[in-house]
């Protein structure tokens, strides 16, 4: 199967249409403004008055990656029409990258300005990571505009990297501390048809974690499992370490597996994917069980309040799942992408599109913040608590531009094709055109459960039956294939998915969710907030006999759900003989979509609610 | 009310009689031997061949405190008869303290040998803490033998401390970083009738956390809440910081409240006590919710696996509760002491008396240790997991000698009196004599539920009705008073306590115990281990309709309990629609007393078990 790129996909209306509009009208500009405020664009301006006083000392090693990732998003936004602001933003970066690249092709504002003598000497300083994001941005601008300026700079830089790392081996480290360049080189190869870039990507994947690399890894932080350098890629079977590093690397492994038909790499990818979804995945699709190393942790250890679930990690997992979907026909991959889109990733941005979560916890309790401050002046010694509100920008502000590029190109995740069949992975209202094939989707999914699809010139059309859906109807004959319903020919199809409000429980090994359930409807995970339900969410229980009322909320673009529950009265008693606990009082619980949490001031939030 | 000292109390038979025998025959010698092995006794030997090669560099600042705390225990053990070993142990220390004290009375092997110029300059180096333990040992030896050698050394040292800290204020800090000396000075006052020692204790309590102290605390670690120096004692209302420091200090506050009839201090003690028992107490009586600072944490944050519950913290809480019981007639204090004795403290020592837990978690999972090692070479960055087995000795080996002195003097906790009434707080088989008053207790409590008490020459006898007991019978007329049943006159009384096996649940705010219950019978908390129940205790559920079988276990000195439950089959699925989970299989669960856990090899353990 081959994915169909977002440039062939139009999304109009519905939750995702609205999100794309907000992305274009608010997010890209808000991130640009904050990046200007914080000096990230300083090396890109020629006007010195626009720069911070302490330029270039103010630069961080990863600032360029923030900028070029935003430009990647800006380029994708051109699909729905150019604007002077987007054009200017892209040109600013094109000019600067040309101007500031070394004659040999090297580009990195931090090193060039602050430590020119230390280029390619420190594995942990994100040099190749930044290069990778530059390549992705260059490919994006080239593909959207035909303009080769960034692409040419990227090729020169990639040639230098090939020479230094692969031919001469003269760099002080062997592979990047933060993966990203591997998948970017595959994209650069596809944009330029220059196979050396694919081979360089394969080289970085191949040597990572082999003996030579391991001995090197000891010398240069970050090493070992933290950066997936504990074993050769082909021997890895579990998801380990820093989640974003991990899933960018697994994405590259899947790319190389596909390009070289490498079954060993595919087997590694598949085992790692299974390891994630059977023990390390939050119900929202989030990954990152611990902020220690922003990492995967032991299976089933899925704490809710300290869930890290970095927004970028969600995006990187979607990237990995999409690539797995190309390697193996199985609807589970698109199921996971769907879960990520509407939950772990969408929660990363405010409804107005201008502020962002780095971590996406499944529980918030502002009172615990107060207590922690109050009880412990040595608060830095305690496990830190999650942010209570989205922020405009952070010191490590990788997530906001990632949100921008992800939603701008989300059409990438919607369709695929193989020799005789077109696949609809995601149900976005709009259409897809590929040669003389056209697919039109009319739906307000996932708010509503009906999807009308009209196709032209398809031999077969395969539509994903979501994993959460137990019953569905299709008004045409179909056969099931790996989770897709395959309909022959073209014409109109109407899909109706049973989309009941459902309580979900966790595997018994997940200690923190014992006795609790989470509410879900379709792919959307719900949560409760104290702004709707009063203080102390731990006192609330949900009645397993749901008695729900759905109300469409325009601001959220989704239904809110009220259902029966109860509240346990407060008590000073710490332990009770079973049966002597205070009698609960019946209440209606008001659930909102998880992705919309923390949009109405500081308030408690919980995904998992005690079962009555 | 006044407590009656253990020297007037004999304990014979039953669980506590057995524990005292093990303490005398095994624990004191095992700790002595390990302390010799590890160089703690090096400064006490004159024979250089017995010392470590790197003596005196090998000394730690707190080594003397370990030694003298053991000697305090050894002295108490003389009550049941002298032995050459105990005599020799005590004489070794008497000789050395006399020999190694400075002419001005100063005694501390570490400073004298390694940093003589730095005496009284560093608040964090346990100098006054060690002095306090020396004073307690000296009082113990003096009270048990009449021998004044350690007592005289202690008085000279206390005089020096008074001069340096209170009169001249020439030390580089104002109050100890680790409290202990305050309560020790009160004991020294009672042994010597020298009121200056009481006043010095009051002085240390009074200035702690006042403005002068706060400004000083900033300069010297450990400061602030960690060492209860965040507020003047009289303004404190919550239990904060390092638990052992805290409860030693609260014990001293209670002492001073009693000695000076200080109602403000009493109010502070009472509020702090309430704060502990309403939100910071494990069901076992353990305290220390986090290993970060070995500290109290936010109310209701009572994690099971990472529960710290230092053995010394349990002992210090019993010390505090006993003092509260003297300040206010209320059976809740003796209830807590009982809970501590049979659970959080008793678990600190192996059944054979020779190995010890520092922390006493409520859940153990060896597989998580393996996973942690395997998954994270940077394991030091992860929250450490609890020890799986008791150890013979640790680098900070405060708990083993504390166990020794606590059980040797546990009779201290059994009886009290006021003007017209004798109180029985704890039911230990044996007797108490006080002048012409004699109380004889015949029972196998808490294994059995019947207690026969025979008294001579009592005007009134008050027997505690345990807080866990809902129904009881007494074969004499009685009136209830603050949780005690008061019987007039003397003679024989038979108490029968209903002692059903009971499931206990936690306040709804304790997130980690949601959907779970703990089994208790009388004061004994139970747990399950995988050695009895198979691997993966998270899969086990207890049936709320108990169907129990009790079997007396000689090795434990208590009943084990089998009851109905079920096991959830293993599954690779991480989330389920409620009702579609794998069908559980009926099993019998085998519970053992919590105090006996980890005595049969490395195995999973859990106190809280999911409710069916």
PDB file of C-alpha atoms in Angstrom, chain B residues 208-439:
ATOM      1  CA  UNK B 208      13.186  25.987  66.425  1.00  0.00           C
ATOM      2  CA  UNK B 209      11.490  27.682  63.473  1.00  0.00           C
ATOM      3  CA  UNK B 210      11.329  31.136  65.046  1.00  0.00           C
ATOM      4  CA  UNK B 211      12.665  34.038  63.062  1.00  0.00           C
ATOM      5  CA  UNK B 212      16.201  33.775  64.279  1.00  0.00           C
ATOM      6  CA  UNK B 213      16.189  30.076  63.586  1.00  0.00           C
ATOM      7  CA  UNK B 214      14.653  30.529  60.166  1.00  0.00           C
ATOM      8  CA  UNK B 215      17.376  32.872  59.046  1.00  0.00           C
ATOM      9  CA  UNK B 216      19.894  30.423  60.397  1.00  0.00           C
ATOM     10  CA  UNK B 217      18.117  27.516  58.776  1.00  0.00           C
ATOM     11  CA  UNK B 218      18.684  29.094  55.409  1.00  0.00           C
ATOM     12  CA  UNK B 219      22.371  28.888  55.954  1.00  0.00           C
ATOM     13  CA  UNK B 220      22.538  25.327  57.126  1.00  0.00           C
ATOM     14  CA  UNK B 221      21.095  22.304  55.450  1.00  0.00           C
ATOM     15  CA  UNK B 222      18.761  20.671  56.286  1.00  0.00           C
ATOM     16  CA  UNK B 223      16.340  23.452  56.757  1.00  0.00           C
ATOM     17  CA  UNK B 224      12.711  24.343  56.486  1.00  0.00           C
ATOM     18  CA  UNK B 225       9.919  21.803  56.519  1.00  0.00           C
ATOM     19  CA  UNK B 226      12.305  18.923  55.968  1.00  0.00           C
ATOM     20  CA  UNK B 227      13.459  19.359  59.565  1.00  0.00           C
ATOM     21  CA  UNK B 228      10.324  20.970  61.011  1.00  0.00           C
ATOM     22  CA  UNK B 229      12.026  24.370  61.152  1.00  0.00           C
ATOM     23  CA  UNK B 230       9.538  26.164  58.899  1.00  0.00           C
ATOM     24  CA  UNK B 231       7.440  27.547  61.742  1.00  0.00           C
ATOM     25  CA  UNK B 232       7.730  27.913  65.503  1.00  0.00           C
ATOM     26  CA  UNK B 233       6.588  24.666  67.106  1.00  0.00           C
ATOM     27  CA  UNK B 234       3.497  26.267  68.590  1.00  0.00           C
ATOM     28  CA  UNK B 235       2.340  27.428  65.141  1.00  0.00           C
ATOM     29  CA  UNK B 236       2.736  24.066  63.451  1.00  0.00           C
ATOM     30  CA  UNK B 237      -0.511  22.277  62.576  1.00  0.00           C
ATOM     31  CA  UNK B 238       0.567  19.682  60.014  1.00  0.00           C
ATOM     32  CA  UNK B 239       3.083  16.858  59.918  1.00  0.00           C
ATOM     33  CA  UNK B 240       5.891  17.872  57.590  1.00  0.00           C
ATOM     34  CA  UNK B 241       9.222  16.700  56.344  1.00  0.00           C
ATOM     35  CA  UNK B 242      11.465  13.835  57.376  1.00  0.00           C
ATOM     36  CA  UNK B 243       9.261  11.517  59.418  1.00  0.00           C
ATOM     37  CA  UNK B 244      11.752  10.368  62.033  1.00  0.00           C
ATOM     38  CA  UNK B 245      13.002  13.895  62.658  1.00  0.00           C
ATOM     39  CA  UNK B 246       9.372  14.977  62.810  1.00  0.00           C
ATOM     40  CA  UNK B 247       8.078  12.435  65.309  1.00  0.00           C
ATOM     41  CA  UNK B 248      11.105  12.698  67.569  1.00  0.00           C
ATOM     42  CA  UNK B 249      10.433  16.421  67.615  1.00  0.00           C
ATOM     43  CA  UNK B 250       6.676  16.032  68.137  1.00  0.00           C
ATOM     44  CA  UNK B 251       7.498  13.649  71.002  1.00  0.00           C
ATOM     45  CA  UNK B 252       9.643  16.351  72.578  1.00  0.00           C
ATOM     46  CA  UNK B 253       6.905  18.920  72.006  1.00  0.00           C
ATOM     47  CA  UNK B 254       4.501  16.620  73.853  1.00  0.00           C
ATOM     48  CA  UNK B 255       7.062  16.171  76.649  1.00  0.00           C
ATOM     49  CA  UNK B 256       7.448  19.911  77.065  1.00  0.00           C
ATOM     50  CA  UNK B 257       3.682  20.418  76.843  1.00  0.00           C
ATOM     51  CA  UNK B 258       3.312  17.977  79.705  1.00  0.00           C
ATOM     52  CA  UNK B 259       6.177  19.214  81.848  1.00  0.00           C
ATOM     53  CA  UNK B 260       5.177  22.864  81.543  1.00  0.00           C
ATOM     54  CA  UNK B 261       1.425  22.334  81.096  1.00  0.00           C
ATOM     55  CA  UNK B 262       1.840  24.252  77.841  1.00  0.00           C
ATOM     56  CA  UNK B 263      -1.583  24.281  76.170  1.00  0.00           C
ATOM     57  CA  UNK B 264      -0.304  25.936  73.016  1.00  0.00           C
ATOM     58  CA  UNK B 265       2.189  23.149  72.466  1.00  0.00           C
ATOM     59  CA  UNK B 266      -0.480  20.576  73.246  1.00  0.00           C
ATOM     60  CA  UNK B 267      -2.797  22.139  70.654  1.00  0.00           C
ATOM     61  CA  UNK B 268       0.001  21.988  68.098  1.00  0.00           C
ATOM     62  CA  UNK B 269       0.692  18.337  68.943  1.00  0.00           C
ATOM     63  CA  UNK B 270      -2.980  17.474  68.671  1.00  0.00           C
ATOM     64  CA  UNK B 271      -3.417  19.167  65.297  1.00  0.00           C
ATOM     65  CA  UNK B 272      -0.287  17.477  63.946  1.00  0.00           C
ATOM     66  CA  UNK B 273      -1.476  14.109  65.228  1.00  0.00           C
ATOM     67  CA  UNK B 274      -4.861  14.602  63.549  1.00  0.00           C
ATOM     68  CA  UNK B 275      -3.125  15.613  60.330  1.00  0.00           C
ATOM     69  CA  UNK B 276      -1.217  12.339  60.347  1.00  0.00           C
ATOM     70  CA  UNK B 277      -4.095  10.002  61.102  1.00  0.00           C
ATOM     71  CA  UNK B 278      -6.601  11.640  58.756  1.00  0.00           C
ATOM     72  CA  UNK B 279      -4.470  11.752  55.629  1.00  0.00           C
ATOM     73  CA  UNK B 280      -0.876  10.588  55.955  1.00  0.00           C
ATOM     74  CA  UNK B 281      -1.074   7.195  57.662  1.00  0.00           C
ATOM     75  CA  UNK B 282      -0.805   3.892  55.867  1.00  0.00           C
ATOM     76  CA  UNK B 283      -3.254   1.211  56.944  1.00  0.00           C
ATOM     77  CA  UNK B 284      -0.295  -0.517  58.622  1.00  0.00           C
ATOM     78  CA  UNK B 285       0.428   2.549  60.756  1.00  0.00           C
ATOM     79  CA  UNK B 286       3.449   3.334  58.600  1.00  0.00           C
ATOM     80  CA  UNK B 287       4.425   6.910  57.844  1.00  0.00           C
ATOM     81  CA  UNK B 288       6.686   8.246  55.113  1.00  0.00           C
ATOM     82  CA  UNK B 289       4.782   8.531  51.873  1.00  0.00           C
ATOM     83  CA  UNK B 290       7.844   9.405  49.856  1.00  0.00           C
ATOM     84  CA  UNK B 291      11.474   8.461  49.886  1.00  0.00           C
ATOM     85  CA  UNK B 292      12.242  11.994  48.728  1.00  0.00           C
ATOM     86  CA  UNK B 293      13.405  13.322  52.076  1.00  0.00           C
ATOM     87  CA  UNK B 294      12.014  10.157  53.761  1.00  0.00           C
ATOM     88  CA  UNK B 295       9.079  12.416  54.303  1.00  0.00           C
ATOM     89  CA  UNK B 296       5.453  13.091  54.835  1.00  0.00           C
ATOM     90  CA  UNK B 297       3.804  14.097  51.581  1.00  0.00           C
ATOM     91  CA  UNK B 298       0.482  15.551  50.479  1.00  0.00           C
ATOM     92  CA  UNK B 299      -2.548  14.136  52.314  1.00  0.00           C
ATOM     93  CA  UNK B 300      -4.088  11.053  50.652  1.00  0.00           C
ATOM     94  CA  UNK B 301      -1.019  10.515  48.491  1.00  0.00           C
ATOM     95  CA  UNK B 302      -0.288   7.036  49.810  1.00  0.00           C
ATOM     96  CA  UNK B 303       1.503   5.064  47.096  1.00  0.00           C
ATOM     97  CA  UNK B 304       1.905   1.409  47.964  1.00  0.00           C
ATOM     98  CA  UNK B 305       5.025   0.243  46.156  1.00  0.00           C
ATOM     99  CA  UNK B 306       7.001   3.378  46.878  1.00  0.00           C
ATOM    100  CA  UNK B 307       5.681   3.712  50.437  1.00  0.00           C
ATOM    101  CA  UNK B 308       8.732   4.533  52.499  1.00  0.00           C
ATOM    102  CA  UNK B 309       7.462   3.794  55.987  1.00  0.00           C
ATOM    103  CA  UNK B 310      10.871   3.634  57.600  1.00  0.00           C
ATOM    104  CA  UNK B 311      10.926   1.278  60.564  1.00  0.00           C
ATOM    105  CA  UNK B 312      12.341   4.083  62.723  1.00  0.00           C
ATOM    106  CA  UNK B 313       9.461   6.310  61.625  1.00  0.00           C
ATOM    107  CA  UNK B 314       6.966   3.762  62.905  1.00  0.00           C
ATOM    108  CA  UNK B 315       8.816   3.601  66.215  1.00  0.00           C
ATOM    109  CA  UNK B 316       8.963   7.389  66.467  1.00  0.00           C
ATOM    110  CA  UNK B 317       5.221   7.620  65.821  1.00  0.00           C
ATOM    111  CA  UNK B 318       4.573   5.114  68.606  1.00  0.00           C
ATOM    112  CA  UNK B 319       6.721   7.307  70.868  1.00  0.00           C
ATOM    113  CA  UNK B 320       4.683  10.366  69.916  1.00  0.00           C
ATOM    114  CA  UNK B 321       1.346   8.549  70.358  1.00  0.00           C
ATOM    115  CA  UNK B 322       2.358   7.254  73.790  1.00  0.00           C
ATOM    116  CA  UNK B 323       3.148  10.793  74.895  1.00  0.00           C
ATOM    117  CA  UNK B 324      -0.179  12.030  73.505  1.00  0.00           C
ATOM    118  CA  UNK B 325      -1.876   9.319  75.526  1.00  0.00           C
ATOM    119  CA  UNK B 326      -0.306  10.799  78.663  1.00  0.00           C
ATOM    120  CA  UNK B 327      -1.568  14.260  77.747  1.00  0.00           C
ATOM    121  CA  UNK B 328      -5.118  13.297  76.940  1.00  0.00           C
ATOM    122  CA  UNK B 329      -7.147  10.271  77.912  1.00  0.00           C
ATOM    123  CA  UNK B 330      -8.258   8.839  74.592  1.00  0.00           C
ATOM    124  CA  UNK B 331      -7.934   5.239  73.476  1.00  0.00           C
ATOM    125  CA  UNK B 332      -7.134   6.316  69.915  1.00  0.00           C
ATOM    126  CA  UNK B 333      -3.500   6.803  70.909  1.00  0.00           C
ATOM    127  CA  UNK B 334      -3.092   3.263  72.237  1.00  0.00           C
ATOM    128  CA  UNK B 335      -5.037   2.042  69.176  1.00  0.00           C
ATOM    129  CA  UNK B 336      -2.390   3.584  66.965  1.00  0.00           C
ATOM    130  CA  UNK B 337       0.414   2.141  69.083  1.00  0.00           C
ATOM    131  CA  UNK B 338      -1.193  -1.279  68.722  1.00  0.00           C
ATOM    132  CA  UNK B 339      -1.486  -0.870  64.957  1.00  0.00           C
ATOM    133  CA  UNK B 340       2.183   0.120  64.791  1.00  0.00           C
ATOM    134  CA  UNK B 341       3.431  -2.707  66.996  1.00  0.00           C
ATOM    135  CA  UNK B 342       1.775  -5.505  65.009  1.00  0.00           C
ATOM    136  CA  UNK B 343       2.280  -4.067  61.556  1.00  0.00           C
ATOM    137  CA  UNK B 344       4.536  -1.167  60.568  1.00  0.00           C
ATOM    138  CA  UNK B 345       7.172  -1.859  63.233  1.00  0.00           C
ATOM    139  CA  UNK B 346       7.064  -5.645  63.454  1.00  0.00           C
ATOM    140  CA  UNK B 347       7.457  -5.885  59.674  1.00  0.00           C
ATOM    141  CA  UNK B 348      10.825  -4.172  60.078  1.00  0.00           C
ATOM    142  CA  UNK B 349      12.476  -7.317  61.427  1.00  0.00           C
ATOM    143  CA  UNK B 350      12.642 -10.842  60.000  1.00  0.00           C
ATOM    144  CA  UNK B 351      10.968 -13.677  61.867  1.00  0.00           C
ATOM    145  CA  UNK B 352      14.398 -14.944  62.957  1.00  0.00           C
ATOM    146  CA  UNK B 353      15.277 -11.490  64.272  1.00  0.00           C
ATOM    147  CA  UNK B 354      18.484 -11.025  62.323  1.00  0.00           C
ATOM    148  CA  UNK B 355      17.616  -8.949  59.275  1.00  0.00           C
ATOM    149  CA  UNK B 356      15.785  -5.709  58.805  1.00  0.00           C
ATOM    150  CA  UNK B 357      13.795  -3.484  56.515  1.00  0.00           C
ATOM    151  CA  UNK B 358      14.564   0.200  56.433  1.00  0.00           C
ATOM    152  CA  UNK B 359      11.478   0.922  54.310  1.00  0.00           C
ATOM    153  CA  UNK B 360       8.263  -1.074  54.698  1.00  0.00           C
ATOM    154  CA  UNK B 361       6.286  -0.856  51.451  1.00  0.00           C
ATOM    155  CA  UNK B 362       2.724  -2.124  51.024  1.00  0.00           C
ATOM    156  CA  UNK B 363       3.450  -3.738  47.687  1.00  0.00           C
ATOM    157  CA  UNK B 364       6.423  -5.532  46.167  1.00  0.00           C
ATOM    158  CA  UNK B 365       6.864  -6.734  42.624  1.00  0.00           C
ATOM    159  CA  UNK B 366      10.228  -8.314  41.816  1.00  0.00           C
ATOM    160  CA  UNK B 367       9.338  -8.281  38.106  1.00  0.00           C
ATOM    161  CA  UNK B 368       9.313  -4.505  38.185  1.00  0.00           C
ATOM    162  CA  UNK B 369      12.844  -4.561  39.564  1.00  0.00           C
ATOM    163  CA  UNK B 370      13.915  -6.710  36.672  1.00  0.00           C
ATOM    164  CA  UNK B 371      12.143  -4.490  34.200  1.00  0.00           C
ATOM    165  CA  UNK B 372      13.640  -1.386  35.687  1.00  0.00           C
ATOM    166  CA  UNK B 373      17.138  -2.811  35.413  1.00  0.00           C
ATOM    167  CA  UNK B 374      16.526  -4.101  31.989  1.00  0.00           C
ATOM    168  CA  UNK B 375      14.819  -1.103  30.530  1.00  0.00           C
ATOM    169  CA  UNK B 376      16.941   1.631  31.990  1.00  0.00           C
ATOM    170  CA  UNK B 377      20.675   1.592  32.278  1.00  0.00           C
ATOM    171  CA  UNK B 378      20.221   5.062  33.742  1.00  0.00           C
ATOM    172  CA  UNK B 379      18.385   3.380  36.556  1.00  0.00           C
ATOM    173  CA  UNK B 380      19.603   5.907  39.080  1.00  0.00           C
ATOM    174  CA  UNK B 381      17.414   8.450  37.359  1.00  0.00           C
ATOM    175  CA  UNK B 382      14.275   6.462  38.018  1.00  0.00           C
ATOM    176  CA  UNK B 383      12.410   6.479  41.294  1.00  0.00           C
ATOM    177  CA  UNK B 384      14.129   3.664  43.142  1.00  0.00           C
ATOM    178  CA  UNK B 385      12.109   0.585  43.974  1.00  0.00           C
ATOM    179  CA  UNK B 386      11.894  -0.850  47.469  1.00  0.00           C
ATOM    180  CA  UNK B 387      14.234  -3.523  48.799  1.00  0.00           C
ATOM    181  CA  UNK B 388      12.776  -6.962  48.179  1.00  0.00           C
ATOM    182  CA  UNK B 389      14.338  -8.622  51.203  1.00  0.00           C
ATOM    183  CA  UNK B 390      15.407  -7.579  54.678  1.00  0.00           C
ATOM    184  CA  UNK B 391      19.145  -6.931  55.008  1.00  0.00           C
ATOM    185  CA  UNK B 392      21.547  -7.721  57.825  1.00  0.00           C
ATOM    186  CA  UNK B 393      22.860  -4.174  57.976  1.00  0.00           C
ATOM    187  CA  UNK B 394      22.679  -1.042  55.842  1.00  0.00           C
ATOM    188  CA  UNK B 395      24.952   1.953  55.455  1.00  0.00           C
ATOM    189  CA  UNK B 396      22.411   4.020  57.381  1.00  0.00           C
ATOM    190  CA  UNK B 397      21.595   1.327  59.901  1.00  0.00           C
ATOM    191  CA  UNK B 398      19.472   3.241  62.389  1.00  0.00           C
ATOM    192  CA  UNK B 399      16.516   0.834  62.270  1.00  0.00           C
ATOM    193  CA  UNK B 400      18.041  -2.434  63.567  1.00  0.00           C
ATOM    194  CA  UNK B 401      19.105  -1.058  66.979  1.00  0.00           C
ATOM    195  CA  UNK B 402      15.850   0.896  67.168  1.00  0.00           C
ATOM    196  CA  UNK B 403      13.987  -2.409  66.741  1.00  0.00           C
ATOM    197  CA  UNK B 404      16.125  -3.881  69.515  1.00  0.00           C
ATOM    198  CA  UNK B 405      15.449  -1.092  72.031  1.00  0.00           C
ATOM    199  CA  UNK B 406      11.781  -0.812  71.073  1.00  0.00           C
ATOM    200  CA  UNK B 407      10.867  -4.451  71.635  1.00  0.00           C
ATOM    201  CA  UNK B 408      13.108  -4.716  74.702  1.00  0.00           C
ATOM    202  CA  UNK B 409      11.147  -1.878  76.324  1.00  0.00           C
ATOM    203  CA  UNK B 410       7.739  -2.497  74.772  1.00  0.00           C
ATOM    204  CA  UNK B 411       6.270  -2.941  78.240  1.00  0.00           C
ATOM    205  CA  UNK B 412       6.447   0.877  78.363  1.00  0.00           C
ATOM    206  CA  UNK B 413       3.394   0.983  76.139  1.00  0.00           C
ATOM    207  CA  UNK B 414       1.184  -1.423  78.099  1.00  0.00           C
ATOM    208  CA  UNK B 415       0.011   0.303  81.275  1.00  0.00           C
ATOM    209  CA  UNK B 416      -0.752   3.704  82.735  1.00  0.00           C
ATOM    210  CA  UNK B 417      -2.321   5.156  85.819  1.00  0.00           C
ATOM    211  CA  UNK B 418      -3.906   8.288  87.113  1.00  0.00           C
ATOM    212  CA  UNK B 419      -5.114   9.199  90.593  1.00  0.00           C
ATOM    213  CA  UNK B 420      -7.663   6.445  90.960  1.00  0.00           C
ATOM    214  CA  UNK B 421      -7.410   4.216  87.920  1.00  0.00           C
ATOM    215  CA  UNK B 422      -4.999   1.822  86.300  1.00  0.00           C
ATOM    216  CA  UNK B 423      -5.167   1.587  82.507  1.00  0.00           C
ATOM    217  CA  UNK B 424      -4.423  -1.410  80.341  1.00  0.00           C
ATOM    218  CA  UNK B 425      -3.449  -0.006  76.917  1.00  0.00           C
ATOM    219  CA  UNK B 426      -1.983  -3.131  75.353  1.00  0.00           C
ATOM    220  CA  UNK B 427      -2.861  -6.749  76.025  1.00  0.00           C
ATOM    221  CA  UNK B 428       0.412  -8.590  76.522  1.00  0.00           C
ATOM    222  CA  UNK B 429       0.300 -11.897  78.345  1.00  0.00           C
ATOM    223  CA  UNK B 430       2.106 -11.346  81.664  1.00  0.00           C
ATOM    224  CA  UNK B 431       1.838  -8.962  84.552  1.00  0.00           C
ATOM    225  CA  UNK B 432       2.494  -5.515  85.978  1.00  0.00           C
ATOM    226  CA  UNK B 433       3.381  -4.595  89.536  1.00  0.00           C
ATOM    227  CA  UNK B 434       3.217  -1.077  90.954  1.00  0.00           C
ATOM    228  CA  UNK B 435       3.520  -0.861  94.720  1.00  0.00           C
ATOM    229  CA  UNK B 436       0.852  -3.142  96.109  1.00  0.00           C
ATOM    230  CA  UNK B 437      -1.074  -3.062  92.865  1.00  0.00           C
ATOM    231  CA  UNK B 438      -0.727  -6.070  90.623  1.00  0.00           C
ATOM    232  CA  UNK B 439      -2.313  -6.747  87.267  1.00  0.00           C
TER     233      UNK B 439
END
